[in-house]
Tab-separated table of C-alpha atoms and ligand atoms in Angstrom:
chain	number	residue	atom	x	y	z
A	245	MET	CA	-39.240	5.730	14.480
A	246	LYS	CA	-38.000	6.303	10.930
A	247	ILE	CA	-36.929	3.184	9.056
A	248	TYR	CA	-33.987	4.020	6.780
A	249	ASP	CA	-33.440	2.121	3.558
A	250	VAL	CA	-29.734	1.833	4.336
A	251	LEU	CA	-27.684	2.315	7.469
A	252	ILE	CA	-23.908	2.573	7.077
A	253	LEU	CA	-21.905	1.657	10.160
A	254	GLY	CA	-18.614	3.569	10.221
A	255	GLY	CA	-17.545	6.809	8.559
A	256	GLY	CA	-14.112	5.741	7.350
A	257	ALA	CA	-12.740	5.051	3.867
A	258	SER	CA	-15.190	2.330	2.832
A	259	GLY	CA	-18.248	3.810	4.561
A	260	LEU	CA	-17.780	7.189	2.866
A	261	MET	CA	-17.056	5.664	-0.539
A	262	CYS	CA	-20.166	3.519	-0.232
A	263	ALA	CA	-22.332	6.505	0.731
A	264	THR	CA	-20.924	8.419	-2.252
A	265	HIS	CA	-21.950	5.735	-4.717
A	266	LEU	CA	-25.323	4.812	-3.247
A	267	SER	CA	-28.388	6.014	-5.064
A	268	LYS	CA	-29.697	9.081	-3.263
A	269	LYS	CA	-33.210	7.848	-4.006
A	270	LEU	CA	-32.624	5.730	-0.934
A	271	SER	CA	-32.923	7.138	2.570
A	272	ILE	CA	-29.493	6.672	4.108
A	273	ALA	CA	-27.950	7.222	7.525
A	274	LEU	CA	-24.282	6.916	8.509
A	275	VAL	CA	-23.166	6.365	12.093
A	276	GLU	CA	-19.646	7.151	13.354
A	277	SER	CA	-18.251	7.034	16.891
A	278	ASN	CA	-15.621	9.754	16.389
A	279	ASP	CA	-16.267	13.489	16.402
A	280	LYS	CA	-14.815	13.618	12.875
A	281	LEU	CA	-15.108	11.400	9.820
A	282	ALA	CA	-12.251	9.323	8.388
A	283	LYS	CA	-9.626	9.772	11.090
A	284	LYS	CA	-7.521	6.887	9.726
A	285	LEU	CA	-7.665	8.244	6.210
A	286	ARG	CA	-6.465	11.584	7.592
A	287	ILE	CA	-3.268	10.186	9.173
A	288	SER	CA	-2.614	7.591	6.482
A	289	GLY	CA	0.480	7.747	4.306
A	290	GLY	CA	2.062	10.292	6.639
A	291	GLY	CA	-0.900	12.663	6.107
A	292	LYS	CA	-0.883	12.267	2.328
A	293	CYS	CA	-2.767	8.967	1.981
A	294	ASN	CA	-1.326	6.339	-0.332
A	295	ILE	CA	-4.574	5.705	-2.212
A	296	THR	CA	-3.608	2.950	-4.619
A	297	ASN	CA	-0.718	1.417	-6.532
A	298	VAL	CA	0.539	1.375	-10.107
A	299	ASN	CA	0.309	-2.426	-10.039
A	300	VAL	CA	-2.792	-3.881	-8.428
A	301	SER	CA	-3.773	-7.524	-8.597
A	302	GLU	CA	-5.301	-10.103	-6.287
A	303	ASP	CA	-1.725	-11.342	-5.643
A	304	ASN	CA	-1.138	-8.250	-3.489
A	305	PHE	CA	-3.786	-9.384	-1.011
A	306	ASP	CA	-4.047	-11.969	1.706
A	307	GLY	CA	-7.577	-13.328	1.525
A	308	GLU	CA	-9.909	-15.310	-0.667
A	309	SER	CA	-8.819	-14.314	-4.148
A	310	GLU	CA	-12.175	-14.717	-5.937
A	311	LEU	CA	-13.752	-11.983	-3.819
A	312	VAL	CA	-10.784	-9.660	-4.357
A	313	GLU	CA	-10.606	-10.437	-8.068
A	314	TYR	CA	-14.292	-9.647	-8.545
A	315	ALA	CA	-14.142	-6.357	-6.649
A	316	LEU	CA	-10.973	-5.266	-8.468
A	317	LYS	CA	-12.567	-6.063	-11.811
A	318	LYS	CA	-15.722	-4.099	-10.986
A	319	TYR	CA	-13.824	-1.177	-9.493
A	320	SER	CA	-10.272	-1.267	-10.733
A	321	LYS	CA	-7.413	1.074	-9.955
A	322	GLU	CA	-8.190	2.821	-13.284
A	323	LYS	CA	-11.828	3.397	-12.293
A	324	LEU	CA	-10.769	4.727	-8.930
A	325	LEU	CA	-8.226	7.071	-10.534
A	326	ASN	CA	-10.877	8.255	-13.029
A	327	PHE	CA	-13.286	8.989	-10.210
A	328	LEU	CA	-10.617	10.959	-8.331
A	329	ASP	CA	-9.614	12.816	-11.481
A	330	ARG	CA	-13.236	13.736	-12.295
A	331	ASN	CA	-13.393	15.182	-8.808
A	332	ARG	CA	-10.143	17.084	-9.362
A	333	LEU	CA	-8.080	15.328	-6.742
A	334	GLU	CA	-4.408	15.953	-7.411
A	335	LEU	CA	-2.223	12.883	-7.075
A	336	GLU	CA	1.469	12.132	-7.362
A	337	VAL	CA	3.263	8.845	-7.990
A	338	ARG	CA	6.145	8.059	-5.654
A	339	LYS	CA	8.921	5.554	-6.336
A	340	LYS	CA	7.110	4.764	-9.611
A	341	ARG	CA	4.692	2.662	-7.536
A	342	TYR	CA	2.539	4.535	-5.076
A	343	TYR	CA	-0.285	7.016	-5.711
A	344	PHE	CA	-0.379	9.660	-2.972
A	345	CYS	CA	-2.444	12.837	-2.538
A	346	LYS	CA	-0.294	15.654	-3.857
A	347	ASN	CA	-1.255	18.077	-1.103
A	348	SER	CA	-2.917	16.353	1.821
A	349	SER	CA	-5.233	13.485	2.715
A	350	GLU	CA	-7.728	16.221	3.681
A	351	ASP	CA	-8.375	16.585	-0.071
A	352	ILE	CA	-9.751	13.072	-0.469
A	353	ILE	CA	-11.717	13.387	2.771
A	354	GLU	CA	-13.350	16.606	1.503
A	355	LEU	CA	-14.119	14.873	-1.780
A	356	LEU	CA	-15.753	11.910	-0.041
A	357	LYS	CA	-17.654	14.189	2.332
A	358	ARG	CA	-19.320	15.798	-0.685
A	359	GLY	CA	-20.816	12.368	-1.369
A	360	LEU	CA	-22.708	12.593	1.917
A	361	LYS	CA	-25.209	15.072	0.514
A	362	GLY	CA	-28.629	13.763	1.477
A	363	VAL	CA	-27.154	11.250	3.955
A	364	ASP	CA	-28.120	11.730	7.620
A	365	THR	CA	-24.723	11.641	9.327
A	366	PHE	CA	-24.440	10.977	13.044
A	367	LEU	CA	-21.047	11.638	14.657
A	368	ASN	CA	-20.143	10.882	18.301
A	369	THR	CA	-22.461	7.885	18.015
A	370	LYS	CA	-20.902	4.658	19.197
A	371	ILE	CA	-22.440	1.417	17.993
A	372	VAL	CA	-23.306	-1.076	20.704
A	373	SER	CA	-25.215	-3.874	18.931
A	374	LEU	CA	-27.346	-4.824	15.948
A	375	LYS	CA	-30.475	-6.982	15.882
A	376	LYS	CA	-32.873	-8.055	13.139
A	377	GLU	CA	-36.591	-8.668	13.620
A	378	ASN	CA	-39.272	-9.020	10.951
A	379	ASP	CA	-36.921	-7.906	8.163
A	380	VAL	CA	-35.950	-4.717	9.993
A	381	PHE	CA	-32.590	-4.099	11.655
A	382	THR	CA	-32.355	-2.191	14.939
A	383	LEU	CA	-29.019	-0.596	15.752
A	384	LYS	CA	-28.357	0.251	19.363
A	385	THR	CA	-25.856	3.057	19.960
A	386	THR	CA	-24.707	4.852	23.098
A	387	SER	CA	-27.066	7.734	22.345
A	388	THR	CA	-30.050	6.455	20.376
A	389	GLU	CA	-31.494	3.638	18.249
A	390	PHE	CA	-31.769	3.432	14.460
A	391	ARG	CA	-33.899	1.223	12.272
A	392	ALA	CA	-33.133	0.182	8.705
A	393	LYS	CA	-33.988	-2.330	6.008
A	394	LYS	CA	-30.347	-2.835	5.040
A	395	VAL	CA	-27.143	-2.426	7.019
A	396	ILE	CA	-23.604	-2.024	5.678
A	397	VAL	CA	-20.906	-2.806	8.223
A	398	ALA	CA	-17.888	-0.599	7.407
A	399	THR	CA	-16.353	-0.401	10.861
A	400	GLY	CA	-12.812	-1.376	9.806
A	401	GLY	CA	-10.230	-3.283	11.834
A	402	LYS	CA	-8.845	-3.113	15.347
A	403	SER	CA	-5.521	-1.347	14.818
A	404	TYR	CA	-5.029	2.199	16.145
A	405	GLU	CA	-7.745	2.035	18.813
A	406	LYS	CA	-6.683	5.519	19.923
A	407	ILE	CA	-8.463	6.930	16.863
A	408	GLY	CA	-11.663	4.952	17.256
A	409	ALA	CA	-10.877	1.531	15.828
A	410	SER	CA	-12.859	-1.301	17.388
A	411	GLU	CA	-13.927	-4.893	16.938
A	412	ILE	CA	-17.605	-4.014	16.743
A	413	GLY	CA	-17.853	-5.331	13.167
A	414	LEU	CA	-16.744	-8.768	14.300
A	415	GLU	CA	-19.000	-8.620	17.369
A	416	ILE	CA	-21.942	-7.936	15.068
A	417	ALA	CA	-20.909	-10.804	12.764
A	418	LYS	CA	-20.634	-13.155	15.765
A	419	SER	CA	-24.068	-12.144	17.031
A	420	PHE	CA	-25.480	-13.366	13.689
A	421	ASN	CA	-23.375	-16.568	13.704
A	422	ILE	CA	-21.344	-15.399	10.725
A	423	ALA	CA	-17.969	-17.162	10.573
A	424	LEU	CA	-14.827	-15.053	10.898
A	425	LYS	CA	-11.134	-15.051	11.671
A	426	GLU	CA	-10.165	-13.050	14.765
A	427	PHE	CA	-8.204	-9.895	13.989
A	428	ALA	CA	-4.399	-10.009	14.217
A	429	PRO	CA	-1.952	-7.120	13.706
A	430	ALA	CA	-0.565	-6.816	10.164
A	431	LEU	CA	1.547	-4.313	8.232
A	432	VAL	CA	3.499	-4.035	11.423
A	433	GLY	CA	7.136	-4.162	12.552
A	434	LEU	CA	8.595	-7.471	13.731
A	435	THR	CA	10.372	-8.093	17.020
A	436	LEU	CA	13.534	-10.167	17.238
A	437	GLN	CA	14.964	-13.129	19.108
A	438	LYS	CA	18.198	-12.652	21.054
A	439	GLU	CA	20.357	-13.907	18.162
A	440	GLN	CA	19.212	-10.987	15.975
A	441	PHE	CA	19.441	-8.245	18.613
A	442	TRP	CA	22.413	-6.891	16.609
A	443	MET	CA	19.845	-5.417	14.250
A	444	LYS	CA	18.597	-3.149	17.035
A	445	GLU	CA	22.068	-1.592	17.206
A	446	LEU	CA	21.453	-0.281	13.694
A	447	SER	CA	18.324	1.632	14.709
A	448	GLY	CA	17.641	4.421	12.207
A	449	LEU	CA	19.445	2.817	9.251
A	450	SER	CA	17.595	1.482	6.239
A	451	CYS	CA	18.466	-0.544	3.146
A	452	TYR	CA	16.744	-2.198	0.197
A	453	VAL	CA	16.140	-5.906	0.674
A	454	ASN	CA	14.138	-8.832	-0.598
A	455	ILE	CA	12.233	-10.574	2.174
A	456	LYS	CA	10.983	-14.080	1.534
A	457	VAL	CA	8.091	-15.309	3.633
A	458	GLU	CA	6.015	-18.347	2.732
A	459	ASP	CA	5.870	-18.189	-1.091
A	460	LYS	CA	6.045	-14.376	-1.274
A	461	ILE	CA	9.047	-12.161	-1.992
A	462	LEU	CA	8.732	-8.528	-0.884
A	463	ASN	CA	11.151	-6.072	-2.441
A	464	GLU	CA	11.350	-2.716	-0.699
A	465	GLU	CA	13.146	-0.785	1.983
A	466	MET	CA	13.739	-2.252	5.424
A	467	LEU	CA	14.249	-0.073	8.459
A	468	PHE	CA	16.212	-1.094	11.544
A	469	ALA	CA	14.271	0.088	14.568
A	470	HIS	CA	14.771	0.311	18.293
A	471	LYS	CA	12.156	-2.402	18.881
A	472	GLY	CA	13.079	-4.651	15.935
A	473	ILE	CA	12.716	-4.322	12.172
A	474	SER	CA	10.237	-2.249	10.234
A	475	GLY	CA	9.907	-0.292	6.965
A	476	PRO	CA	7.840	-1.135	3.862
A	477	ALA	CA	9.421	-4.546	3.114
A	478	VAL	CA	8.950	-5.776	6.682
A	479	LEU	CA	5.421	-4.372	6.974
A	480	SER	CA	4.327	-6.209	3.836
A	481	ALA	CA	6.135	-9.365	4.964
A	482	SER	CA	4.260	-9.208	8.280
A	483	LEU	CA	1.035	-9.748	6.353
A	484	TYR	CA	2.127	-13.258	5.409
A	485	TRP	CA	4.186	-14.148	8.472
A	486	LYS	CA	2.451	-16.133	11.182
A	487	LYS	CA	5.399	-17.920	12.769
A	488	GLY	CA	8.598	-19.623	11.676
A	489	PRO	CA	11.456	-18.329	9.557
A	490	ILE	CA	11.682	-15.467	7.109
A	491	SER	CA	14.700	-14.934	4.874
A	492	ILE	CA	16.305	-11.597	4.029
A	493	ASP	CA	18.423	-10.965	0.961
A	494	PHE	CA	20.496	-7.938	2.012
A	495	LEU	CA	21.997	-7.688	-1.481
A	496	PRO	CA	19.011	-8.038	-3.822
A	497	ASN	CA	19.610	-8.421	-7.557
A	498	ARG	CA	23.336	-8.999	-7.009
A	499	ASN	CA	25.629	-11.997	-6.866
A	500	ILE	CA	28.174	-11.195	-4.204
A	501	VAL	CA	30.344	-14.273	-4.766
A	502	LYS	CA	30.714	-13.411	-8.452
A	503	GLU	CA	31.436	-9.771	-7.639
A	504	LEU	CA	34.300	-10.548	-5.301
A	505	GLU	CA	36.256	-12.521	-7.903
A	506	GLY	CA	39.348	-10.451	-8.736
A	507	SER	CA	38.272	-7.561	-6.501
A	508	LYS	CA	40.948	-5.748	-4.492
A	509	LYS	CA	38.409	-4.254	-2.103
A	510	LEU	CA	37.790	-5.194	1.499
A	511	ALA	CA	34.754	-7.461	1.831
A	512	SER	CA	32.954	-4.763	3.821
A	513	SER	CA	33.498	-2.183	1.026
A	514	LEU	CA	32.361	-4.599	-1.641
A	515	LEU	CA	28.983	-4.864	0.076
A	516	GLY	CA	28.412	-1.201	-0.812
A	517	LEU	CA	26.153	-0.685	2.196
A	518	PRO	CA	26.441	1.884	4.991
A	519	LYS	CA	29.608	1.149	6.950
A	520	ARG	CA	27.848	0.334	10.222
A	521	LEU	CA	25.541	-2.064	8.458
A	522	SER	CA	28.342	-3.836	6.563
A	523	LYS	CA	30.252	-4.306	9.799
A	524	GLU	CA	27.265	-5.769	11.652
A	525	LEU	CA	26.389	-8.005	8.709
A	526	LEU	CA	29.885	-9.470	8.624
A	527	ASN	CA	29.698	-10.005	12.380
A	528	ALA	CA	26.344	-11.711	11.995
A	529	ILE	CA	27.768	-14.247	9.533
A	530	ASP	CA	30.926	-14.568	11.634
A	531	LEU	CA	33.246	-13.325	8.908
A	532	GLU	CA	36.389	-11.334	9.594
A	533	ASP	CA	36.697	-8.323	7.280
A	534	LYS	CA	39.565	-8.826	4.815
A	535	GLU	CA	40.528	-8.266	1.195
A	536	CYS	CA	38.322	-10.203	-1.195
A	537	LYS	CA	41.285	-12.103	-2.677
A	538	LYS	CA	42.097	-13.453	0.800
A	539	LEU	CA	38.638	-14.923	1.332
A	540	THR	CA	38.645	-18.718	1.666
A	541	GLN	CA	36.012	-21.038	0.197
A	542	ASP	CA	34.464	-21.197	3.657
A	543	ASP	CA	34.355	-17.366	3.866
A	544	LYS	CA	32.640	-17.212	0.472
A	545	LYS	CA	30.034	-19.683	1.678
A	546	LYS	CA	29.383	-17.418	4.672
A	547	LEU	CA	29.070	-14.358	2.424
A	548	LYS	CA	26.378	-16.162	0.454
A	549	TYR	CA	24.236	-16.132	3.621
A	550	LEU	CA	23.743	-12.403	3.048
A	551	HIS	CA	21.502	-13.378	0.124
A	552	ASP	CA	19.532	-15.704	2.367
A	553	TYR	CA	19.739	-14.588	6.009
A	554	SER	CA	17.118	-16.768	7.603
A	555	PHE	CA	15.725	-16.370	11.117
A	556	SER	CA	12.456	-16.547	13.037
A	557	PRO	CA	11.084	-13.230	14.333
A	558	ALA	CA	9.854	-13.260	17.938
A	559	GLY	CA	6.537	-11.487	17.283
A	560	ASN	CA	5.273	-8.117	16.134
A	561	PHE	CA	4.849	-4.570	17.480
A	562	GLY	CA	1.104	-5.141	18.185
A	563	PHE	CA	-2.215	-3.505	17.258
A	564	SER	CA	-1.209	-0.039	18.449
A	565	LYS	CA	1.472	0.135	15.730
A	566	ALA	CA	-0.158	-2.063	13.065
A	567	GLU	CA	-1.489	-0.274	9.991
A	568	VAL	CA	-4.173	-2.892	9.489
A	569	SER	CA	-5.807	-5.929	11.025
A	570	ARG	CA	-5.584	-9.255	9.262
A	571	GLY	CA	-8.656	-11.483	9.594
A	572	GLY	CA	-12.325	-10.540	9.634
A	573	VAL	CA	-15.563	-11.892	8.179
A	574	LEU	CA	-14.740	-14.884	5.977
A	575	ALA	CA	-15.121	-14.350	2.264
A	576	GLU	CA	-17.122	-17.567	1.975
A	577	GLU	CA	-19.828	-15.937	4.135
A	578	LEU	CA	-20.424	-13.191	1.562
A	579	TYR	CA	-21.834	-13.013	-1.970
A	580	LYS	CA	-19.038	-11.516	-4.019
A	581	GLU	CA	-21.469	-9.558	-6.218
A	582	THR	CA	-23.005	-7.668	-3.274
A	583	LEU	CA	-20.815	-8.265	-0.197
A	584	GLU	CA	-24.072	-9.351	1.445
A	585	SER	CA	-24.061	-12.046	4.088
A	586	LYS	CA	-25.284	-15.400	2.797
A	587	LYS	CA	-26.860	-16.028	6.216
A	588	VAL	CA	-28.463	-12.652	6.942
A	589	LYS	CA	-30.336	-10.951	4.117
A	590	GLY	CA	-29.717	-7.226	3.971
A	591	LEU	CA	-26.515	-7.313	6.031
A	592	HIS	CA	-23.359	-6.330	4.097
A	593	PHE	CA	-19.678	-6.141	5.091
A	594	ILE	CA	-17.117	-3.967	3.296
A	595	GLY	CA	-13.537	-2.760	3.802
A	596	GLU	CA	-11.138	-3.987	6.432
A	597	VAL	CA	-13.771	-5.839	8.478
A	598	VAL	CA	-13.748	-8.472	5.700
A	599	ASP	CA	-10.984	-11.085	5.728
A	600	VAL	CA	-9.072	-9.391	2.899
A	601	THR	CA	-5.853	-7.529	3.681
A	602	GLY	CA	-3.523	-5.841	1.254
A	603	GLU	CA	0.224	-5.397	1.269
A	604	LEU	CA	1.693	-2.003	2.017
A	605	GLY	CA	1.371	0.413	-0.882
A	606	GLY	CA	-2.221	1.661	-1.191
A	607	TYR	CA	-3.796	-1.772	-1.485
A	608	ASN	CA	-5.944	-1.436	1.620
A	609	PHE	CA	-7.630	1.729	0.411
A	610	GLN	CA	-8.056	0.142	-3.008
A	611	TRP	CA	-9.875	-2.763	-1.333
A	612	ALA	CA	-11.907	-0.424	0.906
A	613	PHE	CA	-13.014	1.577	-2.156
A	614	SER	CA	-13.550	-1.392	-4.493
A	615	SER	CA	-15.618	-3.358	-1.990
A	616	ALA	CA	-17.603	-0.212	-1.110
A	617	TYR	CA	-18.362	0.454	-4.769
A	618	VAL	CA	-19.478	-3.126	-5.466
A	619	CYS	CA	-21.802	-3.040	-2.462
A	620	ALA	CA	-23.209	0.421	-3.259
A	621	LYS	CA	-23.928	-0.438	-6.877
A	622	SER	CA	-25.632	-3.701	-5.956
A	623	LEU	CA	-28.021	-1.844	-3.653
A	624	LYS	CA	-28.812	0.634	-6.391
A	625	LEU	CA	-29.795	-2.235	-8.667
A	626	ASP	CA	-31.939	-3.548	-5.825
A	627	ILE	CA	-34.281	-0.583	-5.905
A	628	ILE	CA	-34.418	-0.290	-9.690
A	629	ASN	CA	-35.464	-3.936	-10.066
B	873	FAD	C1	-1.265	4.881	10.502
B	873	FAD	C2	-1.967	4.232	9.339
B	873	FAD	C3	-1.584	4.549	8.056
B	873	FAD	C4	-2.204	3.918	6.967
B	873	FAD	N1	-1.822	4.258	5.690
B	873	FAD	C5	-2.401	3.644	4.632
B	873	FAD	C6	-2.058	4.050	3.308
B	873	FAD	O1	-1.306	5.009	3.081
B	873	FAD	N2	-2.617	3.337	2.282
B	873	FAD	C7	-3.515	2.301	2.486
B	873	FAD	O2	-3.996	1.705	1.529
B	873	FAD	N3	-3.902	1.974	3.750
B	873	FAD	C8	-3.378	2.625	4.815
B	873	FAD	N4	-3.786	2.297	6.080
B	873	FAD	C9	-4.877	1.297	6.230
B	873	FAD	C10	-6.225	1.963	5.924
B	873	FAD	O3	-6.327	3.153	6.687
B	873	FAD	C11	-7.395	1.041	6.264
B	873	FAD	O4	-7.203	-0.215	5.686
B	873	FAD	C12	-8.710	1.631	5.770
B	873	FAD	O5	-8.956	2.861	6.421
B	873	FAD	C13	-9.859	0.682	6.014
B	873	FAD	O6	-11.067	1.312	5.662
B	873	FAD	P1	-12.410	0.924	6.437
B	873	FAD	O7	-13.452	1.833	5.935
B	873	FAD	O8	-12.626	-0.523	6.367
B	873	FAD	O9	-12.076	1.247	7.957
B	873	FAD	P2	-11.764	2.670	8.633
B	873	FAD	O10	-11.264	3.636	7.629
B	873	FAD	O11	-10.935	2.365	9.809
B	873	FAD	O12	-13.201	3.167	9.088
B	873	FAD	C14	-13.931	2.519	10.103
B	873	FAD	C15	-14.741	3.576	10.837
B	873	FAD	O13	-15.624	2.932	11.760
B	873	FAD	C16	-15.632	3.659	12.964
B	873	FAD	N5	-16.003	2.788	14.078
B	873	FAD	C17	-15.288	1.762	14.610
B	873	FAD	N6	-15.946	1.253	15.670
B	873	FAD	C18	-17.096	1.949	15.801
B	873	FAD	C19	-18.185	1.891	16.719
B	873	FAD	N7	-18.230	1.009	17.735
B	873	FAD	N8	-19.212	2.785	16.556
B	873	FAD	C20	-19.196	3.684	15.537
B	873	FAD	N9	-18.181	3.796	14.660
B	873	FAD	C21	-17.142	2.928	14.784
B	873	FAD	C22	-14.192	4.174	13.084
B	873	FAD	O14	-14.096	5.283	13.951
B	873	FAD	C23	-13.853	4.513	11.645
B	873	FAD	O15	-14.125	5.856	11.314
B	873	FAD	C24	-3.215	2.927	7.180
B	873	FAD	C25	-3.607	2.654	8.481
B	873	FAD	C26	-3.007	3.279	9.559
B	873	FAD	C27	-3.467	2.952	10.940
């Protein structure tokens, strides 16, 4: 049986990027369970893939910052954008923050597929297990076995199982006694306790908010949903929320108590939010709508709560709705320069299977691509030396 130099497990964002940047002097195989490559990339960003962000730093990630910092330094947003530009991928910036494909996520998939030239690609091939004996890895799949000197685990996280996501990366790590954090849903909507069910009544409405969770403040849109709360601000907040309270500022960058001084408006009009929302917000803080000049000191105190509406979510919408999985192989198990396991020589982990998760806004692809690049380039050096 042929022994490949490198075997890439998973044909998603990080696996394809890694294959693209690996030296083609190596013999490489890529194994993917789906009938098509990069299914998540295809549906991401509403079919237009939010590739990266105008502002990228390790602060936008939950995970061990040294690993993130190193990867972002080696393969920054600028390097990624250069690579995409050299390959004529058309991008557009939305809300002055987010880089999206101008036409379709198919464009970046086609670009990455071109990097598979010379790579033996096996679709419809589901990974079952990985073993290592005498410096050679044997990969068992549902159809056949592969052998390789080096293996790169790029099998992603557990969210969206309906398009092939699985925990196989963590199962492989466990089989080699590599420490990890179990996956948990992240970038996901939050469910509510009874006291906040009023938010469900606003299903379909959205507004800009600041959400404070732990020591993070997320400033973006929040969407009221049938099942709870969602939208970019909530999805990013869900990355940092484990349990306990979060606080929402429904009137970010304003000072409502100052604004109402001398105002002849009704309190609900002063809020300047959609009518239904203003009404429910006043209900939530138990404040009768009246002219601002008639508000008592106690009323003003209540209004201040709208800058700091604190409550504990009940849970989240689960893996089937989560854009990513938090958790994965612990950073301390990997050399940051190669993403190679410190315990198992020749075994690398890249992308979402590593315990690094980005906020909403293109950060997860940036990590997938940066970690893939670092790993690919380290293997290239391997054969030159
Ligand atoms: C709906 C949705 C929208 C998203 N939008 C964005 C966005 O706009 N911007 C952003 O930055 N991030 C977005 N993400 C997150 C982003 O898609 C992932 O973080 C990223 O794809 C991770 O790359 P990866 O290579 O680690 O994993 P993946 O891209 O998930 O690739 C893993 C591959 O491994 C394969 N695999 C899994 N198990 C097996 C097995 N047993 N055998 C063989 N193959 C297997 C999978 O089929 C898959 O192709 C979104 C996610 C979802 C679900």
